[in-house]
Tab-separated table of C-alpha atoms in Angstrom:
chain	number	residue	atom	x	y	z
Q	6	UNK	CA	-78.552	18.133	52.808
Q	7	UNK	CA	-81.068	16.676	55.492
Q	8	UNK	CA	-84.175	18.792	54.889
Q	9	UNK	CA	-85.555	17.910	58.780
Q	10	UNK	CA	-83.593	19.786	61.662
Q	11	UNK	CA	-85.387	19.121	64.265
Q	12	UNK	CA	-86.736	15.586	64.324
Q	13	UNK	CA	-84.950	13.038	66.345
Q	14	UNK	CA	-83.106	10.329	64.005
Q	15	UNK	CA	-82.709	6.777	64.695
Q	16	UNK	CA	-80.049	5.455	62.331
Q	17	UNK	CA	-79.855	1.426	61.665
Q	18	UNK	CA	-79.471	-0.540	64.176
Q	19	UNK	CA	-79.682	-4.276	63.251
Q	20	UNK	CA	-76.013	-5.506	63.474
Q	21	UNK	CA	-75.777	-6.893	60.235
Q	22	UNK	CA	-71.795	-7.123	59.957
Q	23	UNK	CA	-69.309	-9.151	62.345
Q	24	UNK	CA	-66.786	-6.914	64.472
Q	25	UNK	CA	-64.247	-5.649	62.779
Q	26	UNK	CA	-60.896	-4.037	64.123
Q	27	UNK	CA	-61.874	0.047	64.676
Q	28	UNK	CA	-58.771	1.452	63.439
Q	29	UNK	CA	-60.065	-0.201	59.792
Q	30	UNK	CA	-63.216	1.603	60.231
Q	31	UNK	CA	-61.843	4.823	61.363
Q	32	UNK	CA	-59.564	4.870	57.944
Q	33	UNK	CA	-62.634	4.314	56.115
Q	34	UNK	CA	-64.137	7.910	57.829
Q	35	UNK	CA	-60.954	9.482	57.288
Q	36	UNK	CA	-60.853	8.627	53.554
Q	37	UNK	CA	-65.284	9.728	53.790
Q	38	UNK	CA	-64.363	12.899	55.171
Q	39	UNK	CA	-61.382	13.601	52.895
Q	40	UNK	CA	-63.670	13.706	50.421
Q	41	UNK	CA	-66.430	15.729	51.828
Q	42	UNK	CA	-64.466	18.181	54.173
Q	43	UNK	CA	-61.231	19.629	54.027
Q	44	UNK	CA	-59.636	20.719	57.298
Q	45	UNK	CA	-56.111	19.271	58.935
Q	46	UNK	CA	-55.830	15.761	59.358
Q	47	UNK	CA	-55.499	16.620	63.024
Q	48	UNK	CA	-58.822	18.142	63.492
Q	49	UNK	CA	-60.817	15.891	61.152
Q	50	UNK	CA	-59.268	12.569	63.327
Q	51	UNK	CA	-60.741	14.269	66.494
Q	52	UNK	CA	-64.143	14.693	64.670
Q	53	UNK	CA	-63.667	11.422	63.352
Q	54	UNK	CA	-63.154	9.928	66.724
Q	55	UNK	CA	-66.433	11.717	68.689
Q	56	UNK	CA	-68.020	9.714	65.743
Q	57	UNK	CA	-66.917	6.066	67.101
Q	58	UNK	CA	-67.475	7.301	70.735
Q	59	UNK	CA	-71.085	8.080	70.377
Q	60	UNK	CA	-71.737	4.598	69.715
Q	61	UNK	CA	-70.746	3.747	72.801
Q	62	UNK	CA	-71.130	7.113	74.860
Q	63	UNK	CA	-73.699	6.085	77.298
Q	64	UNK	CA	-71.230	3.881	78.854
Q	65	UNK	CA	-69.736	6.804	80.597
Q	66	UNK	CA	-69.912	9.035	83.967
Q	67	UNK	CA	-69.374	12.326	81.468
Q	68	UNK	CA	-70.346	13.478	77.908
Q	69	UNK	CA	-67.837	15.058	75.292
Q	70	UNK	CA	-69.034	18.304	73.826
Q	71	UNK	CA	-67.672	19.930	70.732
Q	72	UNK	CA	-68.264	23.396	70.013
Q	73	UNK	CA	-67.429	24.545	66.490
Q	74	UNK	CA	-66.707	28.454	66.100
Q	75	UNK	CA	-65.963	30.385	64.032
Q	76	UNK	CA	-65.928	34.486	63.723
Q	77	UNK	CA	-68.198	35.262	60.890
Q	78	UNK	CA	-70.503	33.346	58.946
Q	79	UNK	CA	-69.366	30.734	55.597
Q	80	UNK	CA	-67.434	28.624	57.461
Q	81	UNK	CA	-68.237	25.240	57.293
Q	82	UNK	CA	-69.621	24.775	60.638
Q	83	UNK	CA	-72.808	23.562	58.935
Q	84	UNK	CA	-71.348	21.354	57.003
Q	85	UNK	CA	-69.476	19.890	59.570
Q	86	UNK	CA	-72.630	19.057	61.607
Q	87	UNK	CA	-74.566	17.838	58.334
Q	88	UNK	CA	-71.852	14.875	57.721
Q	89	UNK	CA	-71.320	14.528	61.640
Q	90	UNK	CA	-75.049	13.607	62.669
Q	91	UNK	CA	-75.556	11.465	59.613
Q	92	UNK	CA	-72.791	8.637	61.259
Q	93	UNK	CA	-74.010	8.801	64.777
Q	94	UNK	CA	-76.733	6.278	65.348
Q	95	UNK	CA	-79.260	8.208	67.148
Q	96	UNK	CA	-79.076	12.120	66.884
Q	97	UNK	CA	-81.518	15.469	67.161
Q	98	UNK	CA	-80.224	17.774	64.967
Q	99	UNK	CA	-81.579	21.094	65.286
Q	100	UNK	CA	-81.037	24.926	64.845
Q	101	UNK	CA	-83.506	26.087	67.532
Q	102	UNK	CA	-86.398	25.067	69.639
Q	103	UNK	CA	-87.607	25.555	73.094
Q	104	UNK	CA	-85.818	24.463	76.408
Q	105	UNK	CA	-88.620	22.048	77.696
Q	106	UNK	CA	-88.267	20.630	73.761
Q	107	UNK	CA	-84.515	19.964	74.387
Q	108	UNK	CA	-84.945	18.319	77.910
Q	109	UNK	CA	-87.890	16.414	76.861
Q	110	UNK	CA	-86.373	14.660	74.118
Q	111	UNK	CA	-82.838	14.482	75.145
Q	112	UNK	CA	-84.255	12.811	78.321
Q	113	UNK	CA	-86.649	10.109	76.484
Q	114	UNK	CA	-84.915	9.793	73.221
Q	115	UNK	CA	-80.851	10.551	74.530
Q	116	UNK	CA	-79.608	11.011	71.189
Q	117	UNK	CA	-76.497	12.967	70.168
Q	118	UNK	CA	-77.391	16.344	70.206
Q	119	UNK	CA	-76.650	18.602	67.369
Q	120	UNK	CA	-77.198	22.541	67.805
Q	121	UNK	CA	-76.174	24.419	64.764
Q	122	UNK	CA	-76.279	28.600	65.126
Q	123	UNK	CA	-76.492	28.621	68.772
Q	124	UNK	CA	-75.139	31.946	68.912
Q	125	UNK	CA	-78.955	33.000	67.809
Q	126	UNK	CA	-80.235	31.801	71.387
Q	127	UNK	CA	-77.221	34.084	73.079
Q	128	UNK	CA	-78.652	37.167	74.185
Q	129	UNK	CA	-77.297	40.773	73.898
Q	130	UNK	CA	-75.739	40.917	76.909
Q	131	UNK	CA	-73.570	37.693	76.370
Q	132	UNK	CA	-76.077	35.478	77.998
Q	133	UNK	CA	-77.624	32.726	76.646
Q	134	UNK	CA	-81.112	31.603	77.531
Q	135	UNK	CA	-80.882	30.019	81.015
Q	136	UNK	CA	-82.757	27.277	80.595
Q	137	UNK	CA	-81.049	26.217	77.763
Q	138	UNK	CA	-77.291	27.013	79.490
Q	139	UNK	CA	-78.593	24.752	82.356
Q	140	UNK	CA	-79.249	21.903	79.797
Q	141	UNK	CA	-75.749	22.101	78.276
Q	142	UNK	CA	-74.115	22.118	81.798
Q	143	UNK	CA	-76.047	19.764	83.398
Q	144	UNK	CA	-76.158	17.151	80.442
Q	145	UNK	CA	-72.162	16.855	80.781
Q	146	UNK	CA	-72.455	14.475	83.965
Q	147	UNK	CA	-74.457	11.279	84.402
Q	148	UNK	CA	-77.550	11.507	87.158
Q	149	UNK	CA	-77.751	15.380	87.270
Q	150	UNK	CA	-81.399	15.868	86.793
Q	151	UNK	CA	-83.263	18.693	85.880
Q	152	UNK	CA	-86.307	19.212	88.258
Q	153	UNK	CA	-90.087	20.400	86.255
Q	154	UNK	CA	-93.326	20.958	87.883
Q	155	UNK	CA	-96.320	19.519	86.096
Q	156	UNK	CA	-99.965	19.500	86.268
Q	157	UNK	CA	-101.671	16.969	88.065
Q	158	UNK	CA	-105.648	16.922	88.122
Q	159	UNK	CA	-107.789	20.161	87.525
Q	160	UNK	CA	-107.848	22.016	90.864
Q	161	UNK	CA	-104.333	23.515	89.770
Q	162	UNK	CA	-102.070	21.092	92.023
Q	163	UNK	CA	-99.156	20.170	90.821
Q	164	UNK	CA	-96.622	17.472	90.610
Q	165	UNK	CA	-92.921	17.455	89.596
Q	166	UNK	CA	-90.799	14.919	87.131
Q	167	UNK	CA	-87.214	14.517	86.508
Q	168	UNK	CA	-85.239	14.690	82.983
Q	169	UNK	CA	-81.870	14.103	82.609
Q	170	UNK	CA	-80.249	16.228	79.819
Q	171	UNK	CA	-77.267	13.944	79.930
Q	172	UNK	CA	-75.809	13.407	76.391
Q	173	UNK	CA	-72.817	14.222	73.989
Q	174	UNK	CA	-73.363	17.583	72.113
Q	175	UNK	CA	-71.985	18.704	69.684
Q	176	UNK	CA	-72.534	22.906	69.108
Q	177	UNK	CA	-72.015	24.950	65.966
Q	178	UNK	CA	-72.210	29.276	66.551
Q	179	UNK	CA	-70.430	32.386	65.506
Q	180	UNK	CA	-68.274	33.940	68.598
Q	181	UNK	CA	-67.869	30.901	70.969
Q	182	UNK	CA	-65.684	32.717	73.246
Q	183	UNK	CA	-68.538	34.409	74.243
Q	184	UNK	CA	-70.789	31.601	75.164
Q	185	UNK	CA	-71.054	30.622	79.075
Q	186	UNK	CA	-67.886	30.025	80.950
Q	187	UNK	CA	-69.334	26.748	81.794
Q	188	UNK	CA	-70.413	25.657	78.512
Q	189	UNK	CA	-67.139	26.455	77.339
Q	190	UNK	CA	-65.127	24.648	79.867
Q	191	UNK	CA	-66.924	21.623	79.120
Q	192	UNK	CA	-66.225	21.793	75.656
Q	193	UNK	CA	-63.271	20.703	73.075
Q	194	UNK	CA	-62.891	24.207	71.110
Q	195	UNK	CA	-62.214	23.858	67.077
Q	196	UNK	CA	-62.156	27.167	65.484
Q	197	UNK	CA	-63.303	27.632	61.971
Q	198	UNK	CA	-62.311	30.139	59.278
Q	199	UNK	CA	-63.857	30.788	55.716
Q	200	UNK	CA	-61.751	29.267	53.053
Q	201	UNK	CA	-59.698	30.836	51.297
Q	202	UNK	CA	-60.066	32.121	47.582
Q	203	UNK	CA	-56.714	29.951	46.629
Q	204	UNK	CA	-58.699	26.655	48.338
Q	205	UNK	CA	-61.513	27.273	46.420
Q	206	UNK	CA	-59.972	27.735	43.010
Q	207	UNK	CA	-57.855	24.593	44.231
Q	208	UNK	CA	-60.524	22.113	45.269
Q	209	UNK	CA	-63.623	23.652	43.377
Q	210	UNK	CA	-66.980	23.988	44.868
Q	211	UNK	CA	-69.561	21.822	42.891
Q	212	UNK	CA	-73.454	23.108	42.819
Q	213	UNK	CA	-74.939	19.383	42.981
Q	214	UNK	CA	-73.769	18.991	46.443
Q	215	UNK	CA	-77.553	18.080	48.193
Q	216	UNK	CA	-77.104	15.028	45.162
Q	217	UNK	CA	-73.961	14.763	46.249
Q	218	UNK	CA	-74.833	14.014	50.161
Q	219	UNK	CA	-77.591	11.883	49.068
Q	220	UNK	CA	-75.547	9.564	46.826
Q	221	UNK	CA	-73.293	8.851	49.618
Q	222	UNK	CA	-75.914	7.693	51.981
Q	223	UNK	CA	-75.246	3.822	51.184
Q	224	UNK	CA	-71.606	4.472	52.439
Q	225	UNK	CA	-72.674	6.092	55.233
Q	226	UNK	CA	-74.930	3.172	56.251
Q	227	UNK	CA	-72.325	0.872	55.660
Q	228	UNK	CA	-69.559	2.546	58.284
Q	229	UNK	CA	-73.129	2.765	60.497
Q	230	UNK	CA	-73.622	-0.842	60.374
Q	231	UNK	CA	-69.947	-1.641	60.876
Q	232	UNK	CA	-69.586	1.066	64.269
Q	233	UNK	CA	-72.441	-0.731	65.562
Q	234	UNK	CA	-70.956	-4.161	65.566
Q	235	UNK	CA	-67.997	-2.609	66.822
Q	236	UNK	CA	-69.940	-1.057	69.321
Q	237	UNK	CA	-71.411	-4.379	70.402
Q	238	UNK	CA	-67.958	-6.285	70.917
Q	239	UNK	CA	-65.604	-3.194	72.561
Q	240	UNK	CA	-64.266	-3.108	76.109
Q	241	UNK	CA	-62.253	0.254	75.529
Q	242	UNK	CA	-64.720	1.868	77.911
Q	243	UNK	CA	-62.840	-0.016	80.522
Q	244	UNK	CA	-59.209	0.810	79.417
Q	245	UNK	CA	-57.135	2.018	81.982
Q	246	UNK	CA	-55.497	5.594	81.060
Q	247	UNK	CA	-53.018	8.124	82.356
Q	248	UNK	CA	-52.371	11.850	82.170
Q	249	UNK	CA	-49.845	12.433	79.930
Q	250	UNK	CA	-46.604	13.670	81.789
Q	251	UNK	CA	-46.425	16.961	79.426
Q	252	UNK	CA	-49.677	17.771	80.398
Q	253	UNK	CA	-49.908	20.387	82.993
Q	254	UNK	CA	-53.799	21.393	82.844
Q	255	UNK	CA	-56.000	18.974	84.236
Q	256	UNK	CA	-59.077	20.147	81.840
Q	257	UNK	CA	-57.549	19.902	78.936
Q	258	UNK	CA	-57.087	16.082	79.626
Q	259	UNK	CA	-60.443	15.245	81.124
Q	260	UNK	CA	-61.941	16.717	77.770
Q	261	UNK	CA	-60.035	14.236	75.590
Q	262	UNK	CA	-59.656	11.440	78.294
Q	263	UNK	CA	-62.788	9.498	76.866
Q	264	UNK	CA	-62.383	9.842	72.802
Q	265	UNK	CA	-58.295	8.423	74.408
Q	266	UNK	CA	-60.291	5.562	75.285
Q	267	UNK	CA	-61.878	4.798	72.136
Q	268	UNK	CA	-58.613	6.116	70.100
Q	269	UNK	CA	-56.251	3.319	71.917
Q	270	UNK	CA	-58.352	0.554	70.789
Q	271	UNK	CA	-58.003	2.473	66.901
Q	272	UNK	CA	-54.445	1.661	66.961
Q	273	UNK	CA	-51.636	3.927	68.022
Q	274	UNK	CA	-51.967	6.426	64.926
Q	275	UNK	CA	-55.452	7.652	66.423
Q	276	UNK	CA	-53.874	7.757	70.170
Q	277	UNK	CA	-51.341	9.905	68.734
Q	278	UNK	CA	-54.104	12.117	67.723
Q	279	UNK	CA	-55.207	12.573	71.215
Q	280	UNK	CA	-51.862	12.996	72.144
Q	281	UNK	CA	-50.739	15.612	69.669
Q	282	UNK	CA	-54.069	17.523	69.905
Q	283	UNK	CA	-53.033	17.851	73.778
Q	284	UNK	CA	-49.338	18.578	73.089
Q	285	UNK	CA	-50.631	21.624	70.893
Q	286	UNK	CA	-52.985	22.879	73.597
Q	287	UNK	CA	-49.671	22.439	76.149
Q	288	UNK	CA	-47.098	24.064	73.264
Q	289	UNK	CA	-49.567	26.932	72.844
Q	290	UNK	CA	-50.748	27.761	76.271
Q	291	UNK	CA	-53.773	28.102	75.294
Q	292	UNK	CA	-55.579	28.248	78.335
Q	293	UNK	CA	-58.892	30.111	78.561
Q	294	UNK	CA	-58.972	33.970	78.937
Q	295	UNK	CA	-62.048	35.166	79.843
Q	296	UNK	CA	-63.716	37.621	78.457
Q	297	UNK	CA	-63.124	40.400	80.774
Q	298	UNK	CA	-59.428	39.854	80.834
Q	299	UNK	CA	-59.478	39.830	77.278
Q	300	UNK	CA	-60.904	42.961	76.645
Q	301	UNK	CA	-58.673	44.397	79.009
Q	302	UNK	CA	-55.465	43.165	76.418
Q	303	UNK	CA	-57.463	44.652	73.354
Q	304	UNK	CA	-58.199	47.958	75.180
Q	305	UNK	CA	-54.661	48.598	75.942
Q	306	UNK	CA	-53.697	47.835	72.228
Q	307	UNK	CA	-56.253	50.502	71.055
Q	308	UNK	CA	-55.474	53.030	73.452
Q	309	UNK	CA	-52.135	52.513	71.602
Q	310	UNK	CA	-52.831	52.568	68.248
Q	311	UNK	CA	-55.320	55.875	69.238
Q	312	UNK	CA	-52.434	57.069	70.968
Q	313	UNK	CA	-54.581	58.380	74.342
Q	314	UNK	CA	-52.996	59.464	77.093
Q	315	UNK	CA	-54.159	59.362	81.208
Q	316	UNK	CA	-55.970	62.769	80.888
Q	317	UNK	CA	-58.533	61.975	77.974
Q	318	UNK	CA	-61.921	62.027	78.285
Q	319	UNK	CA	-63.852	58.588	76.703
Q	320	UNK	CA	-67.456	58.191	75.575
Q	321	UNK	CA	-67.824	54.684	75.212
Q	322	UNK	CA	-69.326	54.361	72.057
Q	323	UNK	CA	-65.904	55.245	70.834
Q	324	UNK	CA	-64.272	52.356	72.978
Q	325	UNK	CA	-66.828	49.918	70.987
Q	326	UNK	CA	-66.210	50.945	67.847
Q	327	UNK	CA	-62.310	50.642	68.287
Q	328	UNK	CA	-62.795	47.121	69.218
Q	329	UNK	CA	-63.880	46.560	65.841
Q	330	UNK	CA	-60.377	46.993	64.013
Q	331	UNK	CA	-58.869	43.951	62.371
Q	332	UNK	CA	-56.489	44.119	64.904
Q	333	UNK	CA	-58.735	42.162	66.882
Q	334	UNK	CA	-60.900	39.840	64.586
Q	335	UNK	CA	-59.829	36.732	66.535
Q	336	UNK	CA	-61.685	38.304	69.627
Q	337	UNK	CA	-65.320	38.205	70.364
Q	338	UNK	CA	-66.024	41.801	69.718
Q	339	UNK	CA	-67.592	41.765	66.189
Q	340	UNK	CA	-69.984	39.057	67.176
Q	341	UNK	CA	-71.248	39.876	71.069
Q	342	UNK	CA	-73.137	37.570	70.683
Q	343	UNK	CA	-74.367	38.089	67.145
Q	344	UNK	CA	-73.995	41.758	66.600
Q	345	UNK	CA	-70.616	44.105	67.115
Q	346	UNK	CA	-70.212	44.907	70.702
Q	347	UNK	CA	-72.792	47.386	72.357
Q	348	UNK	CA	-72.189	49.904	75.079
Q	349	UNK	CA	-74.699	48.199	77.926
Q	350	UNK	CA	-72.356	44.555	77.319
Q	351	UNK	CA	-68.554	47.237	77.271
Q	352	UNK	CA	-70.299	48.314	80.809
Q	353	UNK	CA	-70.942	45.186	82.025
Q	354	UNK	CA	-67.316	43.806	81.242
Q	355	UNK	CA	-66.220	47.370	82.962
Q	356	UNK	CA	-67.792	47.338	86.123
Q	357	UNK	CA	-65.918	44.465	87.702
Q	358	UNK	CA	-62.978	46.455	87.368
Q	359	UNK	CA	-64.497	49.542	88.921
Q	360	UNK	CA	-64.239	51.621	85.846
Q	361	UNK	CA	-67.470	53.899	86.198
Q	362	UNK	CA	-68.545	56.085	83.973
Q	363	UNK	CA	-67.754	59.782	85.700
Q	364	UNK	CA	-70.361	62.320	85.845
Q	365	UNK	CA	-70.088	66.353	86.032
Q	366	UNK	CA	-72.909	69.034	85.982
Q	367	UNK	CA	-72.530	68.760	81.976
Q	368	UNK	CA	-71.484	65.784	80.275
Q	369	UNK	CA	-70.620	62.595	81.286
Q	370	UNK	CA	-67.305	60.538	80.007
Q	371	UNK	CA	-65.001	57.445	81.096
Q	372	UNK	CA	-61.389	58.514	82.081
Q	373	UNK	CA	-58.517	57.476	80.664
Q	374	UNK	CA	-56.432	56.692	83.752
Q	375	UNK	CA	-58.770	54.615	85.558
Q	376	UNK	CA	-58.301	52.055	82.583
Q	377	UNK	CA	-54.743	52.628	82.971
Q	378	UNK	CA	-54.639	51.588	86.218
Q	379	UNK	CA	-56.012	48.330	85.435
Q	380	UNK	CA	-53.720	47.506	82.367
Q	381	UNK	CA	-51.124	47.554	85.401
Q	382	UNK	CA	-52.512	45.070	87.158
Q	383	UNK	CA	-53.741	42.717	84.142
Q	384	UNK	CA	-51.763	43.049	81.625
Q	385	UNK	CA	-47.989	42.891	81.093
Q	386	UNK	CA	-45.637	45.129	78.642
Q	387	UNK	CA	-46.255	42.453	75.835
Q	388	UNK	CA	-49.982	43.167	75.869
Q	389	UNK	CA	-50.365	39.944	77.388
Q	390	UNK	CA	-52.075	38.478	80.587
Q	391	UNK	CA	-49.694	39.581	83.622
Q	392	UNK	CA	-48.305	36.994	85.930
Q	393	UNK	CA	-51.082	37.864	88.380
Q	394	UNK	CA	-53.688	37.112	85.791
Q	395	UNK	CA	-52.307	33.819	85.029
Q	396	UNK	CA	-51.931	33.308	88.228
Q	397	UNK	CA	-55.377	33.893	89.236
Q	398	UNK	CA	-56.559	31.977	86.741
Q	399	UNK	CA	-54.727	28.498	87.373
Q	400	UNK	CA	-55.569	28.604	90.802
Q	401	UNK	CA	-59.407	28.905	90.234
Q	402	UNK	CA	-59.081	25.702	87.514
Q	403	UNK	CA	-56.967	24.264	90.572
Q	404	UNK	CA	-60.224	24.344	92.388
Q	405	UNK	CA	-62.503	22.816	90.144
Q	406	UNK	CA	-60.776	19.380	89.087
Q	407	UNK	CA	-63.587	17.342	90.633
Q	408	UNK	CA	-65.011	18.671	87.143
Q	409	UNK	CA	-64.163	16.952	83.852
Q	410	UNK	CA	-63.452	19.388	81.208
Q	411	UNK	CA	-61.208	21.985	80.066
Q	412	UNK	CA	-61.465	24.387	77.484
Q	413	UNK	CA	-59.543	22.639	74.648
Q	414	UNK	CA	-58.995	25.492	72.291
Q	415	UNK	CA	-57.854	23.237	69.498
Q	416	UNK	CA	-56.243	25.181	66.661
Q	417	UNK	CA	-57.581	26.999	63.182
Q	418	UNK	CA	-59.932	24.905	61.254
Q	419	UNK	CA	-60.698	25.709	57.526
Q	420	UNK	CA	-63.569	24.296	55.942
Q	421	UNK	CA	-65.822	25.021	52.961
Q	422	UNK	CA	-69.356	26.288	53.612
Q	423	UNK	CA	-70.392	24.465	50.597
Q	424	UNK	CA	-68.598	21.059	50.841
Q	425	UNK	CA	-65.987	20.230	47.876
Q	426	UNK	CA	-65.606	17.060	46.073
Q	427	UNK	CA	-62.000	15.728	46.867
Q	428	UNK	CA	-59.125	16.561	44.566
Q	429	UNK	CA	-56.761	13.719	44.231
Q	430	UNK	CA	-54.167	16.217	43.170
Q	431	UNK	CA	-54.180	17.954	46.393
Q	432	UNK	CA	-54.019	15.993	49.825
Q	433	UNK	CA	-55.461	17.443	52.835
Q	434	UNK	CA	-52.851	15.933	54.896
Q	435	UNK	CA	-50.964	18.819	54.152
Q	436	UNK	CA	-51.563	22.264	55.685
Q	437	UNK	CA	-52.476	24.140	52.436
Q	438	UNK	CA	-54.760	25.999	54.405
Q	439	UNK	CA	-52.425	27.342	57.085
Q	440	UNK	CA	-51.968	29.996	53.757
Q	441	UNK	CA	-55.335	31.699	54.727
């Protein structure tokens, strides 16, 4: 695998090769990635569609983000990125750096940006570093500067410069549900899960794979070359599109509505993709919850399972460790950002709600029926969001369609950490991995 992580990489970009139609070249990165990463044919079309857009992303008003997640660590989201920023033609891979880094470069260079382990620049309390969260949400629209103040002379006046951090990004971390609302809402969501032990047994996990990578650098270069006369002939940029009739969100449209471009020109197989990979957002109703409102539907299933009752007394610490049960591995709580839920972040989550912590001469403990009360109001007798909450919700996305993006929350990805050699007796086209 690429050894540098943080140096900005100019791939090839001599058109040596005449236009050719981009559903041909698409199939090629299908067949690439079938052999390097297994995941459902779905998922891997989206990736494989970013790929042909970032030739031709600076075209746009708006930037596409991905955001792989995943819930623990060993789940390809690596390996995802490695392959990923190889085919792009100008990219910044990295795994950390300073803020003023980021702008500087995005804004001179304006590469596609590559952040693997983000979740080690979220803070404790849920919060990544701001001046990093204001790159990521100001880079998703054209001409949205970021102001710095800069030296000028030696009497300690100063001057000021704008940097646009306006480029596509794509994110690798453990817990993205926890990242910044923002962020997230910007973003098209692919889960990841470690593969199972049947997968690996079934495709085999090879130790050569940095020889591996390396050997497949000429094809690489080849699909390079070929996007980039493709780049240099398109007009999809310009194609005219509509929202889908089925789809009632309008983020979860604006997210895809650019790769839709590029996909109709691939032929009508890879504007199905958009189309199905909106269709299973729709079918799902997979809308956003935030955080709050999900913990809220976890407490209620732990004061449950713990069988407590409007009269208990709570210490916190308790609450916290409940939320680590398997019950609820899908939810943030065992990676807050990095580490299992503390006490200070259950508080912060709490307050909104006016749950306090009550106080007596002697002890101190959180009641029972005051989170009762809430589970009333929030959530319904399934354990999911109440009508109110829904509610709620749609109307504040109602109020914020002047902004593109929706969180996508495209389903399960499984992937190898270390990246298997294709099988030819086993096709990834099927959902073997829906077993895990």
């Amino acid at each position: 695998m690429p050894k540098d992580k943080n140096k900005i990489t100019k791939k090839e970009t001599t058109i040596s090769k005449t236009p050719e139609p981009l559903g041909d070249i698409l199939e090629d990165l299908n067949s690439y990635f079938k052999k390097n990463i297994y995941m459902p044919s779905l998922d891997r079309k989206l990736n494989i569609i970013f790929l042909a857009y970032a030739y031709i992303w600076d075209r746009f008003n708006y930037a596409v983000y991905i955001l792989l997640h995943s819930a623990e660590k060993r789940c390809g989201k690596s390996s995802m990125i490695d392959h990923m920023a190889e085919l792009v033609p100008s990219q910044l891979k990295t795994s950390g750096g300073t803020s003023a880094a980021y702008l500087r470069a995005i804004s001179v260079e304006k590469p596609v940006l590559f952040v693997d382990e983000l979740d080690k620049t979220v803070k404790q309390d849920a919060t990544a570093d701001a001046e990093l969260l204001q790159i990521l949400n100001s880079g998703f629209k054209r001409n949205n500067p970021i102001i710095k103040s800069i030296p000028k002379g030696k009497k300690g006046n100063f001057t000021y410069e704008k940097l646009d951090p306006f480029c596509p990004k794509v994110l690798g971390m453990i817990g993205g549900h926890q990242l910044d609302d923002t962020t997230r809402d910007r973003a098209i969501m692919i889960q990841m899960h470690r593969v199972t032990p049947t997968q690996r047994d079934a495709f085999g996990i090879h130790d050569d794979l940095d020889d591996i990578f390396e050997k497949q650098e000429p094809v690489r270069k080849d699909i390079r070359q070929r996007l980039e006369a493709w780049s240099s002939a398109t007009t999809c940029d310009k194609n005219k599109i509509q929202k889908p009739s089925f789809v009632q969100n309008d983020r979860s449209f604006n997210s895809h509505a650019m790769l839709l471009k590029v996909a109709i020109e691939g032929g009508e197989e890879w504007e199905k993709v958009i189309e199905d990979s909106l269709r299973r957002v729709e079918e799902k109703e997979e809308l956003y919850i935030p955080n709050n409102q999900q913990l809220m539907i976890d407490l209620k299933k732990a004061f449950e399972q713990n069988n407590v009752s409007e009269t208990d007394e709570l210490k916190l610490v308790d609450l916290a460790e409940w939320l680590q049960d398997d019950e609820f591995i899908e939810s943030p709580w065992r990676h807050y950002p990095s580490n299992p839920i503390s006490t200070r972040s259950l508080k912060k989550l709490l307050n909104p709600y006016g749950i306090f912590e009550k106080r007596t001469n002697n002890k101190r403990f959180w009641l029972a029926k005051d989170f009762m009360d809430i589970f009333k109001v929030y959530v319904d007798g399934d354990g999911e969001l109440s009508q109110l909450s829904l509610t709620s919700q749609s109307d504040t996305n109602a109020t914020n369609t002047d902004q593109l993006g929706e969180v996508t929350n495209v389903t399960e990805v499984t992937d190898f950490k270390n990246k298997p050699v294709y099988n030819d007796k086993f096709d990834p086209d099927n959902e073997l991995l829906n077993t895990h």
